[in-house]
C-alpha cells in the first residue's frame, strides 16, 4: 500500500520554546499519523518505512519524517524511495521532543503514532493499536511489546515514573539483580509478566500510540527535554489530564536501540540520568515533600556523577587495552632475549635490566606506535605504524645506551629484539584480527530468489561480512508438499519445485500464472506458507539441482537444530518473503542460541543487524565511504606479505608434523600443504594476497596488484559460478581492495580461502 496524501515540507526551525505547546485545533480526517524523528540512521529508517507500508493496509494513514540535520543523505533517500512521505528537513539537531512537535502540529490523524526510525513494526501493529484505543476510550496513550534485536523482551516497554528511589535502584543495579521485586523492579515493572496487559505510568517513546484529544488537553512534548525523558513527561501530563496509560502485548515491534547515542558514552549517562533529574525537579519537587525530594535529588546528582565516572573509566580501559597488549608483547620479547643473554657463562644476571630496559623499551615502542597512528580507528596504517613505532622505540633505547652506561647491558639484545618484537606484534595483531573478524556462516530464512541474490552480492564483495551456506523456508510445507517446494511465487521460488507459479528460474518444470501461495504480495495476514506445489524433496545440504544458488537445508522446525549442530553464526531474514510476524516469532523462539539476527530488505544491498549495517555489495560499500585512506605502498605491501610468509616458514618445522594429525579440511593443514607457494611469497616472486591468474589481464598495472597465492576474488569461496561475474564487477572488487587494503583485509581473504 502506498502512503497517502503526499507532500514535502522543508521546515526551518522557529524560535526555541521551552514550554509544551498545544496542538492547533483541527479536525482529524484520517485514522493515524505516523511521526518518525530521524538522525543519521538512513538504512534503519528505510527499513522502518518499508515495514510501515505493510502495516498501513486497511488504515487511512499518513507518515511524517522529521530529519534532525543528518549527514547520511537520509532526506534524499526518503524522498527518492518514499515520495508520498511528508518530510521536514531541519537545519540543526532540534532534539527528539521538538522535532516530534513540528510534525504533530501539522498531522491530521485521530491518533498520533510516535515511532523511532530504528524499528520494525509487525503487519498488524497499526490495526491492533487502533482497535485497542477505540475499545478503551479512557486511554490517552498505549504502548506494545518491544523486542530487542536478539528477540528478547525489552523492559522499557512499560515503565514507572523515575522517583529518586527507583532511579537509585536502577543506577545501582538492584533492579537487575531483583527483577521480580515490586520494590526494586518498579522502574521497568519487571514483576508483571510481559504477556499481561496493564495500566502503567509511562511508555517508551520509541513506539507509542497517542490519542489526539489527549494531546489537545495535555499539550505536546516538553522541548526542555533534548533526548530521553520527554516520553515520561508527556505520559505524566496525560495522566494529570485525566487519561490512562496502557500497555498491550497484542502486537510487537523490534527496536535496534541507541544508534545516535551509545550507552557506553558519557554523553548517554548525562542525557539519560539528566532527564530523570529534570523530570523529578519538574513534577516531584513540590508541596510538602519538597524538602525530602531535594535531599533525595542531591543523592541522585551524586549518583549521576559516580555513574559518569565509572563509564569514563570503562571507556579509558577500552582505549588503553590494545597499547597495553603491545607493551606486554615487546616487554616479553625483550625479557626473553635478555634471559637468553644472561645464560652465557661470562655474563652475570642483572636485575636492573628487567627494571629499566624492558619497561622503558616497551613504553618507547608504544609511544612511537601511537605517534605513527597505530591506535587510530582506521586499520590501513596499522602495519606501517607498528614497524615505524617499534623501530623508533628501539632506536631510542639503543642510542641512549651509548651515553648512559648503566643501561648498556647488551646491544645484541636490542638489535635482535627489534625484528622479533615487530614479528611478534604483527602475529598478535593478526591473531586478534582473525579472531574478531573470523568468517561468519549465515543461514537465510526466506525464498530461493532472495537467498541467491544475497549470495551473489557477497560473491562480488572482496571481504564479505559473512557467507551464505543455505536457506530454509519461512513456514512449514502444507500436507502433500515436498521439502523442496520453497518460495513464494516470483523471486522467492525454488527452482526444484514442479509447479510454483511465476518462478524466475528456468529449471522449474512449469510456471503458471497463478502462483500457489498467493502469486502476489500476500503479507499482512499472519504466517503464510512459503512453499507451494507438489515439488520433489531436496536433501538437506545438497546443492539445488540446475540452479546456482544456495542449497535448501530444511524447514523452520529444523532451524534450531541447524544452528545448534552446524554452528551457524547468523540468521538472515529475507524481508520480501517473510512476514514480520513470522520474523518476530522466530527471533523470540531462537534468541537463546546466541546467533545474530539480520534483516535483508527487498531491493537493498545492505543487511541490518544489531546496531550494525553490513554492506554486502561493493556499490553499497563505496557509497558509504566519505574519504579514502591512503593505502599501503606496493613496497610496504610486499614487505608485509614476505614477513608473514617468513613467519609461517619459520614455524613450519614444528607445525607441519602436527598438521598431519589434524583433519584434512583444517586451516593449519591447508596452510602447511601450500609451503612451496609460501616460499615463493617469501622470495618476492608471488604476493600473499593478489589477483587470480584469470583476472590479471583485467587489472591496470597502476593498481600494483600482482598475482597472489590467495586471490582477492576466489571463485571457490562462494556458491555462485565465476562466469556469473562481469569484468566490471571483478574490477570493482579489486579496485576496492587496492584503495582500502589492510592487514585485516588480507587475513580475512586468507582465512576464507583456506576454509
XYZ file of C-alpha atoms in Angstrom:
755
model
C 0.000 0.000 0.000
C 1.291 3.417 -0.895
C 1.494 6.198 1.642
C -1.381 8.643 1.195
C -1.655 12.400 0.831
C 1.973 13.036 -0.060
C 3.567 16.443 0.137
C 7.057 17.551 1.050
C 7.830 20.127 3.674
C 11.176 21.776 4.257
C 10.944 23.445 7.639
C 13.292 25.926 9.160
C 13.405 25.979 12.941
C 11.430 28.656 14.656
C 12.487 30.408 17.831
C 13.210 27.928 20.615
C 10.351 27.337 23.058
C 10.956 25.542 26.345
C 7.277 25.056 27.224
C 4.822 22.435 25.933
C 2.808 23.930 23.084
C -0.735 22.630 22.484
C -1.701 21.415 19.055
C -3.556 23.672 16.719
C -7.185 22.636 16.762
C -8.133 20.926 13.523
C -10.499 18.182 12.541
C -8.995 14.692 12.224
C -9.605 13.395 8.708
C -7.622 10.130 8.817
C -7.095 7.305 11.297
C -3.468 7.772 12.268
C -0.481 9.982 11.613
C 2.885 8.230 11.989
C 5.674 10.548 13.173
C 9.340 9.487 12.935
C 12.283 11.618 14.061
C 15.495 10.629 12.278
C 19.141 11.374 12.986
C 21.834 9.672 10.872
C 20.232 6.222 10.621
C 19.292 6.124 6.946
C 19.269 2.343 6.442
C 17.249 1.764 9.608
C 14.796 4.475 8.562
C 14.235 2.953 5.123
C 13.651 -0.430 6.715
C 11.122 1.046 9.179
C 9.218 2.760 6.373
C 9.059 -0.487 4.392
C 7.580 -2.299 7.368
C 5.030 0.505 7.779
C 3.853 0.058 4.206
C 2.556 -3.396 5.111
C 1.153 -2.268 8.475
C -0.888 0.500 6.832
C -3.104 -1.810 4.816
C -6.722 -1.066 5.534
C -5.774 2.019 7.540
C -6.185 5.638 6.485
C -2.754 6.935 7.442
C -0.037 9.443 6.698
C 3.666 9.337 7.574
C 5.850 12.224 8.689
C 9.660 12.042 8.844
C 11.437 14.856 10.674
C 15.170 14.794 9.991
C 17.460 16.481 12.510
C 20.170 17.630 10.090
C 21.546 14.164 9.262
C 24.727 13.882 7.212
C 23.986 10.428 5.745
C 21.592 11.566 2.970
C 18.554 10.337 4.887
C 16.309 13.056 3.446
C 17.285 12.272 -0.132
C 16.745 8.551 0.439
C 13.226 9.092 1.809
C 12.241 11.497 -0.943
C 13.524 9.147 -3.611
C 12.203 5.851 -2.227
C 9.035 7.052 -0.465
C 7.811 10.146 -2.357
C 4.452 10.134 -0.517
C 6.020 10.621 2.911
C 5.870 14.118 4.403
C 9.455 15.285 5.043
C 10.585 18.038 7.399
C 14.308 18.744 6.996
C 15.776 20.691 9.913
C 18.954 22.721 9.651
C 20.121 21.644 13.108
C 19.538 18.854 15.598
C 16.340 20.043 17.256
C 16.112 17.158 19.706
C 13.509 14.422 19.948
C 10.595 16.280 21.522
C 10.879 19.456 19.496
C 11.152 17.551 16.211
C 8.091 15.463 17.051
C 6.134 18.621 17.810
C 6.949 20.022 14.372
C 5.141 17.122 12.687
C 2.360 16.704 15.252
C 1.220 20.315 14.733
C 0.584 19.538 11.050
C -0.685 15.972 11.450
C -4.311 15.147 10.577
C -4.776 11.796 12.313
C -7.249 10.891 15.033
C -4.253 9.166 16.649
C -0.559 10.047 16.559
C 1.822 7.086 16.318
C 5.266 8.079 17.658
C 7.871 5.692 16.227
C 11.671 5.512 16.272
C 13.468 5.130 12.926
C 15.471 2.094 14.122
C 12.382 -0.101 14.464
C 10.396 -2.674 12.503
C 6.653 -2.910 13.067
C 4.520 -6.002 12.698
C 1.905 -6.188 9.936
C -0.939 -5.853 12.451
C 0.614 -3.140 14.626
C -1.479 -0.189 13.446
C -4.752 -2.109 13.204
C -4.250 -3.587 16.679
C -3.456 -0.210 18.217
C -6.493 1.414 16.587
C -8.799 -1.348 17.814
C -7.274 -1.215 21.297
C -7.572 2.568 21.634
C -11.180 2.566 20.414
C -12.020 -0.251 22.833
C -10.566 1.825 25.704
C -11.918 5.371 25.248
C -10.287 6.467 28.527
C -6.803 5.566 27.231
C -4.707 8.569 26.289
C -1.630 6.619 25.134
C -0.753 2.966 24.598
C 2.431 1.011 24.003
C 3.136 -2.530 22.886
C 5.661 -5.278 23.444
C 9.121 -4.139 22.261
C 11.688 -6.751 21.279
C 15.467 -6.405 21.312
C 17.374 -7.310 18.121
C 18.006 -10.792 19.566
C 14.285 -11.412 20.070
C 14.241 -10.923 23.846
C 11.732 -8.687 25.617
C 12.831 -5.081 26.095
C 11.999 -3.974 29.652
C 11.448 -0.353 28.612
C 8.158 -1.455 27.005
C 6.442 -0.277 30.198
C 7.813 1.911 32.998
C 7.093 3.693 36.231
C 7.911 7.312 36.879
C 11.551 7.837 37.967
C 11.298 8.819 41.596
C 14.665 9.197 43.330
C 14.293 5.723 44.837
C 13.533 3.976 41.517
C 16.357 5.904 39.828
C 18.706 4.812 42.623
C 17.690 1.141 42.257
C 18.333 1.347 38.506
C 21.732 3.067 38.779
C 22.998 0.682 41.464
C 21.897 -2.434 39.573
C 19.458 -3.599 42.265
C 16.646 -3.551 39.683
C 18.589 -6.042 37.550
C 19.508 -8.292 40.488
C 15.938 -8.448 41.854
C 13.685 -8.054 38.777
C 10.664 -9.767 40.381
C 10.669 -7.474 43.400
C 7.861 -4.903 43.479
C 10.277 -2.537 45.214
C 13.498 -2.911 43.219
C 11.852 -3.829 39.887
C 9.438 -0.930 39.950
C 11.022 1.206 37.206
C 10.506 -1.315 34.369
C 7.694 -3.166 36.175
C 9.552 -6.439 35.678
C 7.396 -8.110 38.341
C 4.480 -8.116 35.841
C 4.543 -10.801 33.076
C 5.270 -9.349 29.635
C 2.170 -11.097 28.258
C -0.181 -9.270 30.649
C -1.999 -6.118 29.568
C -1.998 -3.495 32.276
C -2.115 0.176 33.181
C 1.344 1.699 33.541
C 2.881 5.019 34.448
C 4.799 5.597 31.246
C 5.731 4.134 27.861
C 8.766 4.177 25.612
C 8.889 6.995 23.096
C 10.240 4.511 20.544
C 6.681 3.212 19.992
C 3.673 4.991 21.412
C 0.133 5.472 20.066
C -1.300 8.728 21.458
C -4.891 9.920 21.235
C -5.146 13.310 19.555
C -7.673 14.612 22.112
C -5.276 13.673 24.924
C -2.606 15.857 23.327
C -5.125 18.692 22.983
C -5.659 18.656 26.752
C -2.155 17.719 27.985
C -0.015 19.558 25.433
C 2.799 18.323 23.215
C 6.305 17.171 24.139
C 8.180 19.457 26.531
C 11.097 20.779 24.482
C 13.285 21.281 27.542
C 13.994 17.549 27.285
C 16.506 17.202 24.441
C 16.776 13.414 24.366
C 15.269 10.926 26.848
C 12.626 11.790 29.424
C 10.211 13.602 27.128
C 8.075 10.466 26.852
C 7.925 10.168 30.659
C 6.957 13.802 30.964
C 4.238 13.513 28.319
C 2.757 10.402 29.958
C 2.733 12.181 33.329
C 0.833 15.156 31.918
C -1.613 12.904 30.038
C -2.455 11.159 33.298
C -2.784 14.510 35.082
C -5.315 15.477 32.403
C -7.481 12.503 33.384
C -6.431 9.866 30.813
C -4.917 6.430 31.413
C -1.684 4.959 30.024
C -1.862 1.300 28.981
C 0.432 -1.495 27.831
C -0.840 -4.133 25.378
C 1.119 -7.270 24.419
C -1.188 -7.922 21.457
C 1.343 -6.652 18.922
C 5.084 -6.113 18.914
C 7.944 -4.263 17.238
C 11.726 -4.700 17.017
C 13.839 -1.818 18.330
C 17.535 -1.755 17.426
C 18.177 0.944 20.061
C 20.613 3.756 20.590
C 22.044 4.283 17.112
C 22.575 8.001 17.772
C 23.861 7.718 21.338
C 25.632 4.606 22.611
C 25.169 3.571 26.219
C 28.913 3.365 26.704
C 29.290 7.104 26.208
C 29.442 9.683 28.985
C 27.004 11.693 26.878
C 24.421 8.935 27.291
C 24.807 8.990 31.076
C 24.411 12.759 31.118
C 21.357 12.772 28.841
C 19.555 9.770 30.346
C 20.025 10.424 34.033
C 19.897 14.170 33.495
C 16.431 13.664 32.009
C 15.462 11.711 35.131
C 16.672 14.612 37.248
C 14.783 17.173 35.172
C 11.603 15.109 35.484
C 11.940 14.924 39.274
C 12.619 18.651 39.572
C 9.647 19.475 37.367
C 6.989 17.165 38.782
C 8.031 15.818 42.201
C 9.768 18.711 43.991
C 6.561 20.376 45.070
C 4.277 20.702 48.061
C 5.068 19.291 51.477
C 7.509 16.765 50.018
C 9.764 19.475 48.619
C 12.467 19.270 51.302
C 12.643 15.458 51.270
C 12.721 15.411 47.475
C 15.570 17.921 47.386
C 17.616 15.709 49.687
C 16.907 12.670 47.513
C 17.656 14.707 44.387
C 21.048 15.637 45.853
C 21.878 11.946 46.270
C 20.680 11.348 42.715
C 23.050 14.030 41.426
C 25.920 12.370 43.281
C 24.890 9.043 41.768
C 24.896 10.526 38.269
C 28.428 11.847 38.778
C 29.611 8.465 40.067
C 27.927 6.632 37.195
C 29.526 9.001 34.678
C 32.913 8.451 36.345
C 32.521 4.669 36.078
C 31.537 4.986 32.419
C 34.548 7.206 31.752
C 36.845 4.689 33.469
C 35.394 1.915 31.351
C 35.982 3.915 28.170
C 39.576 4.660 29.181
C 40.158 0.987 29.934
C 38.918 0.015 26.483
C 41.139 2.648 24.869
C 44.332 1.514 26.624
C 43.685 -2.213 26.164
C 45.497 -2.504 22.846
C 48.526 -0.360 23.815
C 48.810 -2.437 26.980
C 48.835 -5.670 24.979
C 51.501 -4.250 22.648
C 53.631 -3.168 25.609
C 53.408 -6.659 27.113
C 54.429 -8.252 23.789
C 57.514 -6.004 23.455
C 58.405 -6.477 27.127
C 58.052 -10.263 26.874
C 60.181 -10.428 23.716
C 62.899 -8.216 25.173
C 62.798 -10.041 28.511
C 63.155 -13.484 26.910
C 66.135 -12.331 24.816
C 67.722 -10.816 27.926
C 67.222 -14.072 29.782
C 68.927 -15.975 26.964
C 71.794 -13.498 27.070
C 72.207 -13.964 30.838
C 72.605 -17.733 30.328
C 76.047 -17.122 28.829
C 78.814 -18.123 31.287
C 80.613 -14.803 31.006
C 77.518 -12.669 31.661
C 76.194 -12.112 35.156
C 72.499 -11.687 35.859
C 71.447 -8.005 36.166
C 68.031 -7.375 37.769
C 68.249 -3.741 36.715
C 67.819 -4.867 33.097
C 64.236 -6.003 33.865
C 63.573 -2.929 35.988
C 64.707 -0.384 33.391
C 65.451 -1.637 29.866
C 62.426 -3.913 29.488
C 59.695 -1.465 30.625
C 61.337 1.581 29.015
C 61.683 -0.238 25.670
C 58.051 -1.311 25.817
C 56.909 2.199 26.699
C 59.036 3.833 23.999
C 57.707 1.409 21.373
C 54.067 2.001 22.328
C 54.559 5.776 22.311
C 56.228 5.510 18.904
C 53.347 3.422 17.537
C 50.815 5.886 18.927
C 52.588 8.812 17.255
C 52.679 6.840 13.994
C 48.903 6.328 14.127
C 48.687 2.670 15.153
C 45.810 3.274 17.573
C 43.570 5.291 15.333
C 40.312 3.690 14.247
C 41.422 3.146 10.673
C 43.230 -0.141 10.179
C 45.002 0.820 6.952
C 48.143 2.135 8.709
C 48.476 -0.498 11.401
C 51.390 -2.427 9.881
C 53.398 0.651 8.909
C 52.758 2.312 12.270
C 53.787 -0.859 14.110
C 57.063 -1.112 12.216
C 57.879 2.601 12.446
C 56.823 2.956 16.088
C 58.697 -0.115 17.317
C 61.789 0.850 15.336
C 61.786 4.357 16.798
C 61.422 2.975 20.329
C 64.323 0.527 19.980
C 66.497 3.112 18.245
C 65.884 5.500 21.128
C 66.973 2.906 23.696
C 69.964 1.864 21.572
C 71.083 5.472 21.214
C 70.721 6.164 24.930
C 72.876 3.137 25.733
C 75.853 4.921 24.153
C 75.518 7.801 26.607
C 74.140 6.095 29.727
C 76.423 3.227 30.613
C 74.066 1.928 33.302
C 71.632 0.717 30.632
C 74.226 -0.559 28.154
C 73.687 -4.219 29.016
C 73.659 -5.715 25.524
C 73.209 -4.056 22.172
C 72.810 -7.600 20.839
C 69.540 -7.868 22.756
C 68.357 -4.500 21.418
C 69.389 -5.305 17.843
C 67.733 -8.726 17.779
C 64.767 -7.586 19.855
C 63.631 -5.112 17.195
C 62.784 -7.554 14.355
C 61.493 -10.194 16.754
C 59.240 -7.665 18.508
C 57.872 -6.471 15.165
C 57.151 -10.072 14.122
C 55.554 -10.844 17.486
C 53.402 -7.705 17.358
C 52.196 -8.397 13.817
C 51.459 -12.002 14.732
C 49.423 -10.968 17.781
C 47.574 -8.311 15.758
C 46.839 -10.870 13.049
C 45.582 -13.407 15.561
C 43.338 -10.879 17.300
C 42.041 -9.574 13.982
C 41.316 -13.060 12.669
C 39.568 -13.945 15.901
C 37.482 -10.780 15.830
C 36.727 -10.818 12.122
C 36.580 -14.543 11.585
C 34.401 -15.829 8.781
C 30.730 -15.899 9.799
C 28.380 -18.525 8.415
C 24.843 -17.405 7.648
C 21.554 -19.167 7.056
C 18.844 -17.342 5.089
C 15.192 -17.652 6.080
C 13.085 -16.899 3.020
C 12.801 -17.757 -0.638
C 15.379 -19.144 -3.038
C 15.435 -15.911 -5.059
C 16.466 -13.590 -2.233
C 18.933 -16.147 -0.866
C 20.537 -16.346 -4.308
C 20.588 -12.555 -4.679
C 22.298 -12.162 -1.305
C 24.834 -14.886 -2.119
C 25.534 -13.153 -5.425
C 26.186 -9.798 -3.753
C 28.532 -11.425 -1.251
C 30.302 -13.237 -4.089
C 31.324 -9.886 -5.531
C 32.470 -8.500 -2.168
C 36.256 -8.523 -1.563
C 35.841 -9.031 2.196
C 32.295 -10.281 2.878
C 30.944 -9.849 6.422
C 29.510 -13.377 6.288
C 28.903 -16.237 3.869
C 25.568 -17.737 2.896
C 25.641 -21.507 3.258
C 21.998 -22.279 2.606
C 18.409 -21.274 3.211
C 15.207 -22.521 4.806
C 11.631 -21.565 4.070
C 9.729 -19.291 6.423
C 6.951 -21.758 7.302
C 6.362 -25.479 7.269
C 5.127 -27.018 3.992
C 1.486 -27.978 3.954
C 0.474 -31.614 3.817
C 1.352 -33.151 0.478
C 4.103 -30.674 -0.303
C 7.714 -31.678 -0.701
C 10.597 -30.199 1.186
C 11.923 -28.634 -1.965
C 8.873 -26.554 -2.856
C 10.093 -23.405 -1.228
C 9.391 -19.873 -2.267
C 6.524 -17.517 -2.759
C 5.588 -17.081 -6.390
C 8.056 -14.756 -8.020
C 11.575 -14.063 -6.870
C 11.301 -16.358 -3.908
C 10.525 -19.532 -5.830
C 12.609 -22.674 -5.553
C 13.815 -23.910 -8.943
C 13.230 -27.511 -7.913
C 9.505 -27.079 -7.481
C 7.481 -28.935 -10.104
C 4.884 -26.182 -10.291
C 5.226 -22.975 -8.342
C 3.697 -20.124 -10.250
C 5.761 -17.431 -11.843
C 9.136 -18.774 -10.880
C 12.216 -16.973 -12.011
C 14.484 -19.959 -12.502
C 14.483 -21.674 -15.913
C 14.916 -25.100 -14.334
C 11.353 -25.109 -12.963
C 9.201 -27.699 -14.699
C 6.350 -25.303 -15.353
C 5.198 -21.836 -14.325
C 1.531 -20.972 -14.421
C 0.190 -17.527 -13.916
C -1.424 -18.340 -10.600
C 1.400 -18.947 -8.172
C 0.310 -21.118 -5.315
C 0.594 -19.314 -2.054
C -0.813 -16.076 -3.371
C 1.003 -15.144 -6.574
C 1.199 -11.544 -5.486
C 2.271 -9.956 -2.252
C 0.060 -11.552 0.411
C 1.745 -10.227 3.513
C -0.058 -8.830 6.487
C -2.399 -11.729 7.281
C -0.185 -13.660 9.638
C 2.066 -16.648 8.961
C 1.878 -17.815 5.384
C 3.036 -20.916 3.610
C 6.141 -20.082 1.673
C 6.261 -23.419 -0.134
C 3.696 -24.331 -2.773
C 3.100 -27.081 -5.250
C 3.988 -30.771 -5.192
C 7.716 -30.327 -5.648
C 10.057 -33.201 -5.041
C 12.119 -33.335 -1.858
C 15.574 -31.858 -1.775
C 18.074 -33.496 0.531
C 19.274 -31.130 3.253
C 22.700 -29.775 2.465
C 22.635 -30.825 -1.192
C 23.013 -28.078 -3.780
C 19.912 -27.185 -5.753
C 19.807 -29.155 -8.967
C 20.032 -26.976 -12.030
C 20.428 -23.791 -10.008
C 23.417 -21.741 -8.936
C 22.005 -20.548 -5.627
C 22.457 -21.759 -2.066
C 21.051 -25.175 -1.111
C 17.774 -25.736 0.690
C 18.754 -27.011 4.138
C 15.413 -27.715 5.750
C 12.198 -26.314 7.178
C 11.524 -23.845 10.009
C 11.037 -26.618 12.555
C 14.664 -27.589 11.893
C 16.112 -24.094 12.402
C 17.155 -24.687 15.998
C 18.938 -27.945 15.138
C 20.584 -26.424 12.068
C 22.040 -23.557 14.125
C 22.998 -25.765 17.063
C 24.569 -28.658 15.138
C 26.071 -26.846 12.139
C 27.305 -23.825 14.051
C 25.698 -21.008 12.060
C 26.574 -17.598 13.476
C 23.942 -15.530 11.643
C 20.312 -15.896 10.593
C 19.305 -13.553 7.776
C 15.598 -12.917 7.212
C 14.580 -12.058 3.640
C 12.021 -9.332 4.363
C 10.485 -9.683 0.892
C 9.476 -13.284 1.532
C 8.852 -13.479 5.273
C 6.100 -11.562 7.106
C 7.354 -9.549 10.065
C 5.022 -11.524 12.313
C 6.881 -14.717 11.379
C 10.251 -12.978 11.818
C 9.363 -11.792 15.318
C 8.100 -15.228 16.316
C 11.260 -16.990 15.104
C 13.501 -14.441 16.808
C 11.764 -14.992 20.136
C 11.976 -18.779 19.762
C 15.694 -18.755 18.871
C 17.031 -15.851 20.969
C 18.789 -18.253 23.383
C 21.126 -19.620 20.676
C 23.464 -16.635 20.628
C 23.162 -16.039 16.874
C 22.968 -12.604 15.284
C 19.698 -11.861 13.517
C 19.939 -9.774 10.374
C 17.355 -8.279 8.018
C 17.791 -8.279 4.218
C 15.295 -5.814 2.742
C 13.742 -6.026 -0.684
C 15.820 -4.311 -3.354
C 18.541 -3.269 -0.890
C 22.251 -4.094 -0.934
C 22.892 -3.975 2.807
C 21.872 -6.159 5.738
C 20.727 -4.666 9.031
C 21.795 -6.363 12.257
C 22.111 -5.441 15.902
C 23.486 -1.888 15.746
C 25.280 -2.728 12.501
C 24.865 -2.109 8.790
C 26.662 -4.764 6.735
C 27.132 -3.583 3.158
C 27.061 -6.745 1.087
C 27.852 -5.232 -2.299
C 30.809 -3.178 -3.444
C 28.491 -0.436 -4.738
C 26.720 -0.175 -1.387
C 30.031 -0.184 0.448
C 31.565 2.515 -1.719
C 28.504 4.738 -1.276
C 29.275 4.895 2.457
C 32.924 5.890 2.107
C 33.236 9.646 2.669
C 37.021 9.592 2.386
C 39.614 7.129 1.201
C 42.503 6.322 3.497
C 45.944 6.425 1.945
C 46.603 2.778 1.001
C 49.780 0.905 1.729
C 52.510 1.471 -0.792
C 53.429 -1.502 -3.027
C 56.757 -1.766 -1.197
C 55.079 -1.881 2.216
C 52.563 -4.435 0.950
C 55.329 -6.683 -0.398
C 57.294 -6.329 2.845
C 54.235 -7.263 4.900
C 53.478 -10.300 2.737
C 57.079 -11.512 2.837
C 57.273 -11.017 6.601
C 54.088 -13.051 7.128
C 55.364 -15.797 4.844
C 58.727 -15.903 6.633
C 56.948 -16.150 9.979
C 54.945 -19.167 8.812
C 58.005 -20.801 7.232
C 59.982 -20.307 10.454
C 57.359 -22.269 12.381
C 56.831 -24.889 9.660
C 59.305 -27.480 11.066
C 57.153 -27.755 14.159
C 53.751 -27.114 12.573
C 53.974 -29.495 9.603
C 54.176 -32.761 11.625
C 51.342 -31.559 13.867
C 49.199 -30.658 10.864
C 49.305 -34.290 9.692
C 47.351 -35.207 12.809
C 44.546 -32.748 12.006
C 41.588 -33.306 9.731
C 42.128 -32.651 6.041
C 39.983 -29.520 5.926
C 41.634 -27.803 8.879
C 43.098 -24.337 8.284
C 46.542 -25.276 9.635
C 46.826 -28.355 7.438
C 45.632 -26.433 4.384
C 48.300 -23.809 5.038
C 51.073 -26.397 5.534
C 50.086 -28.052 2.248
C 50.981 -24.822 0.456
C 54.526 -24.354 1.733
C 56.022 -24.174 -1.803
C 53.810 -21.185 -2.589
C 54.729 -19.572 0.738
C 58.368 -19.966 -0.232
C 57.632 -18.080 -3.462
C 55.947 -15.333 -1.421
C 58.947 -15.092 0.916
C 61.276 -14.786 -2.098
C 59.113 -11.996 -3.550
C 58.040 -13.937 -6.642
C 54.378 -14.101 -5.586
C 52.102 -11.910 -3.480
C 50.392 -13.417 -0.466
C 47.090 -11.786 -1.487
C 46.689 -10.657 -5.066
C 44.937 -11.432 -8.322
C 43.800 -14.757 -9.699
C 45.594 -15.801 -12.916
C 42.421 -15.387 -14.978
C 41.846 -11.855 -13.606
C 45.352 -10.426 -14.085
C 44.681 -9.123 -17.611
C 41.614 -7.186 -16.387
C 43.547 -5.047 -13.903
C 45.532 -1.868 -14.733
C 49.222 -2.017 -13.892
C 48.864 1.189 -11.854
C 46.913 -0.708 -9.194
C 50.059 -2.731 -8.441
C 48.124 -5.941 -7.711
C 50.425 -8.848 -8.512
C 49.403 -12.493 -8.953
C 48.695 -13.837 -5.477
C 48.771 -17.066 -3.561
C 45.304 -16.166 -2.271
C 43.246 -14.243 -4.887
C 41.059 -11.337 -3.805
C 38.269 -12.784 -5.936
C 38.425 -16.506 -5.325
C 35.862 -18.438 -7.402
C 35.899 -21.284 -4.900
C 34.723 -19.342 -1.841
C 31.033 -18.951 -2.645
C 28.051 -20.726 -4.128
C 27.926 -18.896 -7.463
C 29.835 -19.705 -10.613
C 32.723 -17.450 -11.611
C 31.183 -16.992 -15.077
C 28.340 -15.013 -13.483
C 30.713 -12.154 -12.573
C 31.112 -9.472 -15.219
C 34.541 -7.890 -15.878
C 33.306 -4.604 -14.344
C 32.222 -6.371 -11.155
C 35.595 -8.083 -10.892
C 37.455 -4.806 -11.432
C 35.286 -3.034 -8.832
C 36.196 -5.613 -6.211
C 39.922 -5.380 -6.971
C 39.749 -1.590 -7.036
C 38.188 -1.567 -3.583
C 40.973 -3.846 -2.341
C 43.664 -1.672 -3.949
C 42.336 1.512 -2.340
C 41.393 0.118 1.099
C 43.833 -2.702 1.644
C 44.960 -3.548 5.158
C 46.447 -6.394 7.125
C 42.976 -7.222 8.454
C 41.555 -7.483 4.929
C 44.451 -9.699 3.832
C 43.906 -12.013 6.778
C 40.187 -12.225 6.032
C 40.899 -13.260 2.451
C 43.480 -15.827 3.570
C 41.113 -17.285 6.168
C 38.226 -17.585 3.705
C 40.434 -19.197 1.050
C 41.840 -21.767 3.487
C 38.359 -22.699 4.643
